[in-house]
Coordinates of C-alpha atoms and ligand atoms in Angstrom, one line a residue:
X1 CA -212.6 65.7 42.8
X2 CA -209.1 67.2 43.1
X3 CA -208.7 70.4 41.2
X4 CA -206.1 70.2 38.5
X5 CA -205.4 73.6 37.0
X6 CA -202.9 74.8 34.6
X7 CA -201.1 77.8 33.3
X8 CA -200.4 77.4 29.6
X9 CA -198.3 80.3 28.3
X10 CA -196.9 80.6 24.8
X11 CA -193.2 81.5 24.9
X12 CA -193.5 83.9 22.0
X13 CA -192.3 86.9 23.9
X14 CA -191.9 88.2 27.4
X15 CA -195.0 87.9 29.6
X16 CA -197.1 91.0 30.1
X17 CA -199.6 92.0 32.8
X18 CA -202.5 90.0 31.3
X19 CA -200.5 86.8 31.4
X20 CA -199.4 87.5 35.0
X21 CA -203.0 88.0 36.0
X22 CA -204.0 84.7 34.4
X23 CA -201.0 82.9 36.0
X24 CA -201.8 84.3 39.5
X25 CA -205.5 83.5 39.4
X26 CA -205.0 80.0 38.0
X27 CA -202.5 79.5 40.8
X28 CA -204.8 80.9 43.5
X29 CA -207.7 78.8 42.2
X30 CA -205.6 75.6 42.5
X31 CA -203.8 76.5 45.8
X32 CA -207.0 77.6 47.6
X33 CA -208.5 74.2 46.9
X34 CA -205.5 72.1 47.6
X35 CA -205.2 71.1 44.0
X36 CA -202.4 70.3 41.5
X37 CA -200.9 73.0 39.3
X38 CA -199.6 72.1 35.9
X39 CA -197.3 74.4 33.8
X40 CA -197.5 73.6 30.1
X41 CA -195.4 75.4 27.5
X42 CA -197.5 76.1 24.4
X43 CA -194.6 76.4 22.0
X44 CA -196.3 75.0 18.9
X45 CA -195.2 77.8 16.5
X46 CA -191.5 77.3 15.8
X47 CA -191.3 80.7 14.1
X48 CA -192.4 82.6 17.2
X49 CA -191.4 80.4 20.1
X50 CA -188.0 79.4 21.4
X51 CA -186.5 77.5 24.3
X52 CA -184.7 80.7 25.5
X53 CA -188.1 82.5 25.7
X54 CA -189.5 79.5 27.6
X55 CA -186.6 79.5 30.0
X56 CA -187.2 83.2 30.6
X57 CA -190.9 82.6 31.2
X58 CA -190.2 79.9 33.8
X59 CA -187.7 82.2 35.5
X60 CA -190.2 85.0 35.6
X61 CA -192.8 82.8 37.2
X62 CA -190.3 81.7 39.8
X63 CA -189.3 85.3 40.5
X64 CA -193.0 86.0 41.2
X65 CA -193.2 83.1 43.6
X66 CA -195.7 81.1 41.5
X67 CA -194.8 77.4 41.6
X68 CA -196.2 74.3 40.0
X69 CA -196.4 70.6 40.7
X70 CA -196.0 69.2 37.2
X71 CA -194.5 70.3 34.0
X72 CA -192.4 73.4 33.2
X73 CA -189.6 72.8 30.8
X74 CA -189.9 69.0 31.0
X75 CA -190.1 67.8 27.4
X76 CA -193.4 66.1 27.8
X77 CA -195.1 69.3 28.9
X78 CA -193.8 71.3 26.0
X79 CA -196.3 71.1 23.1
X80 CA -193.4 71.1 20.5
X81 CA -192.7 67.5 21.7
X82 CA -196.3 66.3 21.8
X83 CA -197.1 66.0 18.0
X84 CA -197.8 62.3 18.4
X85 CA -200.8 63.1 20.6
X86 CA -202.2 65.7 18.3
X87 CA -201.7 63.4 15.3
X88 CA -203.7 60.7 17.1
X89 CA -206.6 63.1 17.8
X90 CA -206.4 64.3 14.2
X91 CA -206.8 60.7 13.0
X92 CA -209.7 60.1 15.3
X93 CA -211.4 63.2 13.8
X94 CA -210.6 61.9 10.3
X95 CA -212.2 58.6 11.2
X96 CA -215.3 60.4 12.3
X97 CA -215.4 62.1 8.8
X98 CA -215.0 65.5 10.3
X99 CA -211.7 66.7 8.7
X100 CA -211.3 68.4 5.3
X101 CA -208.5 70.2 3.6
X102 CA -208.9 73.9 3.1
X103 CA -206.8 75.4 0.2
X104 CA -207.8 79.0 0.8
X105 CA -205.0 81.5 1.0
X106 CA -205.2 84.1 3.8
X107 CA -206.9 86.6 1.5
X108 CA -209.4 84.0 0.3
X109 CA -210.1 83.0 3.8
X110 CA -210.9 86.5 4.8
X111 CA -213.0 87.1 1.7
X112 CA -215.0 83.9 2.3
X113 CA -215.7 84.8 5.9
X114 CA -218.7 86.3 7.5
X115 CA -218.0 89.0 10.1
X116 CA -218.9 87.7 13.6
X117 CA -221.6 90.1 14.9
X118 CA -220.5 90.1 18.5
X119 CA -216.8 90.7 18.4
X120 CA -215.9 91.5 14.8
X121 CA -214.0 88.2 14.4
X122 CA -214.5 86.4 11.1
X123 CA -216.2 83.1 10.7
X124 CA -215.2 80.7 7.9
X125 CA -218.1 80.0 5.7
X126 CA -217.1 76.5 4.5
X127 CA -215.7 77.5 1.1
X128 CA -213.7 74.2 0.8
X129 CA -216.1 72.0 2.7
X130 CA -217.5 70.4 -0.4
X131 CA -214.7 70.3 -2.9
X132 CA -214.7 67.2 -5.1
X133 CA -211.7 64.9 -5.2
X134 CA -210.9 66.3 -8.7
X135 CA -211.0 69.9 -7.5
X136 CA -208.7 69.0 -4.6
X137 CA -206.3 67.3 -7.0
X138 CA -206.3 70.4 -9.3
X139 CA -205.5 72.6 -6.3
X140 CA -202.7 70.3 -5.2
X141 CA -201.3 70.3 -8.7
X142 CA -201.1 74.1 -8.5
X143 CA -198.8 73.5 -5.5
X144 CA -201.2 74.6 -2.9
X145 CA -200.7 73.0 0.6
X146 CA -203.9 72.7 2.5
X147 CA -204.7 73.5 6.1
X148 CA -207.1 71.1 7.7
X149 CA -210.4 72.1 9.2
X150 CA -212.8 70.3 11.5
X151 CA -216.5 70.4 10.5
X152 CA -218.6 71.7 13.3
X153 CA -222.3 70.7 13.6
X154 CA -225.3 73.0 13.3
X155 CA -225.7 73.1 17.0
X156 CA -226.0 75.6 19.8
X157 CA -223.6 75.0 22.6
X158 CA -223.6 76.7 26.1
X159 CA -220.6 76.7 28.3
X160 CA -221.2 77.4 31.9
X161 CA -218.3 79.5 32.8
X162 CA -217.4 79.3 36.5
X163 CA -216.9 83.1 36.7
X164 CA -218.7 84.7 33.7
X165 CA -221.8 82.5 33.7
X166 CA -223.4 80.9 30.7
X167 CA -221.9 81.6 27.3
X168 CA -223.7 80.4 24.2
X169 CA -222.6 80.0 20.5
X170 CA -224.1 78.5 17.5
X171 CA -221.2 76.4 16.4
X172 CA -221.7 76.7 12.6
X173 CA -222.5 80.4 12.4
X174 CA -220.7 81.9 15.4
X175 CA -217.6 79.7 15.3
X176 CA -217.4 78.0 11.9
X177 CA -215.2 75.1 10.8
X178 CA -211.9 75.8 12.4
X179 CA -208.3 75.0 11.5
X180 CA -206.7 72.1 13.5
X181 CA -203.6 71.9 11.4
X182 CA -202.0 74.8 9.5
X183 CA -200.8 74.6 6.0
X184 CA -197.2 74.6 7.1
X185 CA -198.0 71.5 9.2
X186 CA -198.0 73.3 12.6
X187 CA -200.8 72.0 14.9
X188 CA -203.4 74.6 15.7
X189 CA -203.9 75.9 19.2
X190 CA -207.5 74.8 19.3
X191 CA -206.6 71.1 18.8
X192 CA -203.5 71.1 20.9
X193 CA -205.1 72.9 23.9
X194 CA -208.0 70.4 24.0
X195 CA -205.8 67.3 23.6
X196 CA -203.4 68.5 26.3
X197 CA -205.9 69.6 28.8
X198 CA -207.6 66.2 28.5
X199 CA -204.4 64.2 28.6
X200 CA -203.0 66.1 31.5
X201 CA -206.2 65.6 33.4
X202 CA -206.9 69.4 33.7
X203 CA -210.3 70.1 35.1
X204 CA -210.0 73.8 35.8
X205 CA -209.0 76.2 33.0
X206 CA -208.5 79.8 34.2
X207 CA -207.5 82.3 31.5
X208 CA -208.3 85.7 30.0
X209 CA -211.6 86.6 28.5
X210 CA -210.1 86.9 25.0
X211 CA -210.4 83.1 24.9
X212 CA -214.1 82.9 26.1
X213 CA -215.3 82.8 22.5
X214 CA -213.0 79.8 21.9
X215 CA -214.5 77.8 24.7
X216 CA -217.7 76.4 23.0
X217 CA -215.5 75.1 20.2
X218 CA -213.1 73.6 22.7
X219 CA -215.9 72.0 24.8
X220 CA -217.3 70.5 21.6
X221 CA -213.9 69.1 20.6
X222 CA -213.5 67.6 24.0
X223 CA -216.8 65.8 23.8
X224 CA -216.2 64.8 20.1
X225 CA -212.9 63.2 21.1
X226 CA -214.5 61.4 24.1
X227 CA -213.3 63.7 26.9
X228 CA -215.1 65.6 29.6
X229 CA -214.6 69.3 29.1
X230 CA -212.9 71.2 31.9
X231 CA -214.7 73.8 34.0
X232 CA -213.7 77.2 32.5
X233 CA -213.1 80.4 34.4
X234 CA -212.6 83.4 32.2
X235 CA -211.0 86.6 33.7
X236 CA -212.0 90.1 32.7
X237 CA -209.8 91.9 30.3
X238 CA -207.3 94.5 31.5
X239 CA -207.9 97.9 29.9
X240 CA -206.3 101.3 30.0
X241 CA -208.0 104.6 31.0
X242 CA -209.4 104.9 27.4
X243 CA -211.0 101.5 27.8
X244 CA -208.6 99.9 25.3
X245 CA -207.4 96.4 25.9
X246 CA -203.9 96.2 27.2
X247 CA -201.8 94.2 24.8
X248 CA -198.3 93.0 24.3
X249 CA -197.7 96.3 22.5
X250 CA -197.8 98.1 25.8
X251 CA -194.2 97.6 26.5
X252 CA -194.3 99.3 29.8
X253 CA -196.3 96.4 31.1
X254 CA -193.9 93.7 29.9
X255 CA -192.2 91.6 32.5
X256 CA -188.7 93.0 31.8
X257 CA -189.9 96.5 32.6
X258 CA -192.1 95.5 35.5
X259 CA -189.2 93.6 37.1
X260 CA -187.0 96.6 36.9
X261 CA -189.6 98.7 38.7
X262 CA -191.1 96.5 41.3
X263 CA -190.3 93.8 43.8
X264 CA -192.2 90.5 43.3
X265 CA -194.4 91.2 46.4
X266 CA -195.3 94.7 45.1
X267 CA -196.3 93.3 41.7
X268 CA -198.3 90.4 43.2
X269 CA -200.0 92.7 45.7
X270 CA -201.0 95.1 42.9
X271 CA -202.4 92.2 40.8
X272 CA -204.2 90.8 43.8
X273 CA -205.8 94.2 44.4
X274 CA -206.7 94.6 40.7
X275 CA -208.3 91.2 40.9
X276 CA -210.4 92.1 44.0
X277 CA -208.6 89.6 46.2
X278 CA -207.3 92.3 48.6
X279 CA -208.7 95.7 49.4
X280 CA -205.5 97.7 49.0
X281 CA -202.6 97.4 46.6
X282 CA -200.2 96.4 49.4
X283 CA -197.3 94.1 49.0
X284 CA -198.1 90.4 49.3
X285 CA -196.6 87.0 48.4
X286 CA -198.9 84.7 46.4
X287 CA -199.2 82.5 49.5
X288 CA -200.5 85.5 51.5
X289 CA -203.4 85.8 49.1
X290 CA -204.5 82.2 49.2
X291 CA -206.8 82.6 52.2
X292 CA -208.6 85.6 50.9
X293 CA -209.1 84.3 47.3
X294 CA -212.7 83.8 46.2
X295 CA -214.1 83.9 42.7
X296 CA -217.0 86.1 44.0
X297 CA -214.5 88.9 44.7
X298 CA -213.1 88.9 41.2
X299 CA -214.6 91.6 38.9
X300 CA -216.5 90.6 35.8
X301 CA -216.2 93.9 34.0
X302 CA -213.0 94.9 32.4
X303 CA -210.3 95.9 35.0
X304 CA -208.9 99.4 34.6
X305 CA -205.1 99.4 35.0
X306 CA -203.9 102.9 36.0
X307 CA -200.4 104.2 35.4
X308 CA -197.7 102.1 36.8
Ligands
LIG1 N1 -201.2 79.7 25.2 C1 -202.3 80.6 25.2 C2 -201.8 82.0 25.4 O1 -200.7 82.2 25.8 C3 -203.2 80.3 26.4 C4 -204.0 79.1 26.2 C5 -205.1 78.8 27.2 O2 -205.0 79.3 28.3 O3 -206.0 78.1 26.9 O4 -202.5 82.9 25.2
LIG2 ZN1 -210.9 77.0 2.3

């Protein structure tokens, strides 16, 4: 089967080192197997995303030398233009009796959530799952606009991650009924990512470990909608010397700053070294790393990023 991989960034700001690592390894995974690379723009949130930021993102990828075979700024690969597909999947879930409106405010959601033992995330406990029609009408009459959740089964689900190995969650207690449409009408990432990976024929998903805990819910949603889940490959987090996860707040690792300091080959070579693909942080083009790329070389533990 031909590998179809993707990079699916959100144009909500400039890319940072973690995004670049995901982009490079998704690209190497595809290119080392003669596959097809898709670039999808996850611009669902109109408050945070813009076409200008998406243009910048595409230009940053080009500067790095990472190319793609399908997508980019083409309208049909930008999620903001794909509502009809999310709507259709939502209706399918409604027909299956799996959707219910949730009227909780953010504060109520947090109060009605159980802390998730493993990572401190909160799990929705189903506060609105059994509201009567009359209760819903009363809440609507108060002017509350619901978000919509999907009801997950009381099932344990194991994802066989291609890099991290088996990862198991009990869907109802570790994940909980999750939002597929926000109260402002914006489609939720969890629904959109599943629909788009399926519709775009993506069978390899390479991305950061921060999304590992979302993968059982996504695999379940794929199956529920009648799709085959992709093979997931999650990358270790990038951390600083104190073991803290690097984030968008580390401005010195944002693409604007990195581009001012490095050539594309220096940056790619450094990332390739951090990812275990080459033994030294020497300059390289993405193409020069293809022949030495192997998943077995990529670390599983967090990757320490020293000073730049
Ligand atoms: N759009 C997501 C992000 O930028 C990535 C989604 C994914 O790779 O599944 O973090
Ligand atoms: Zn609720």
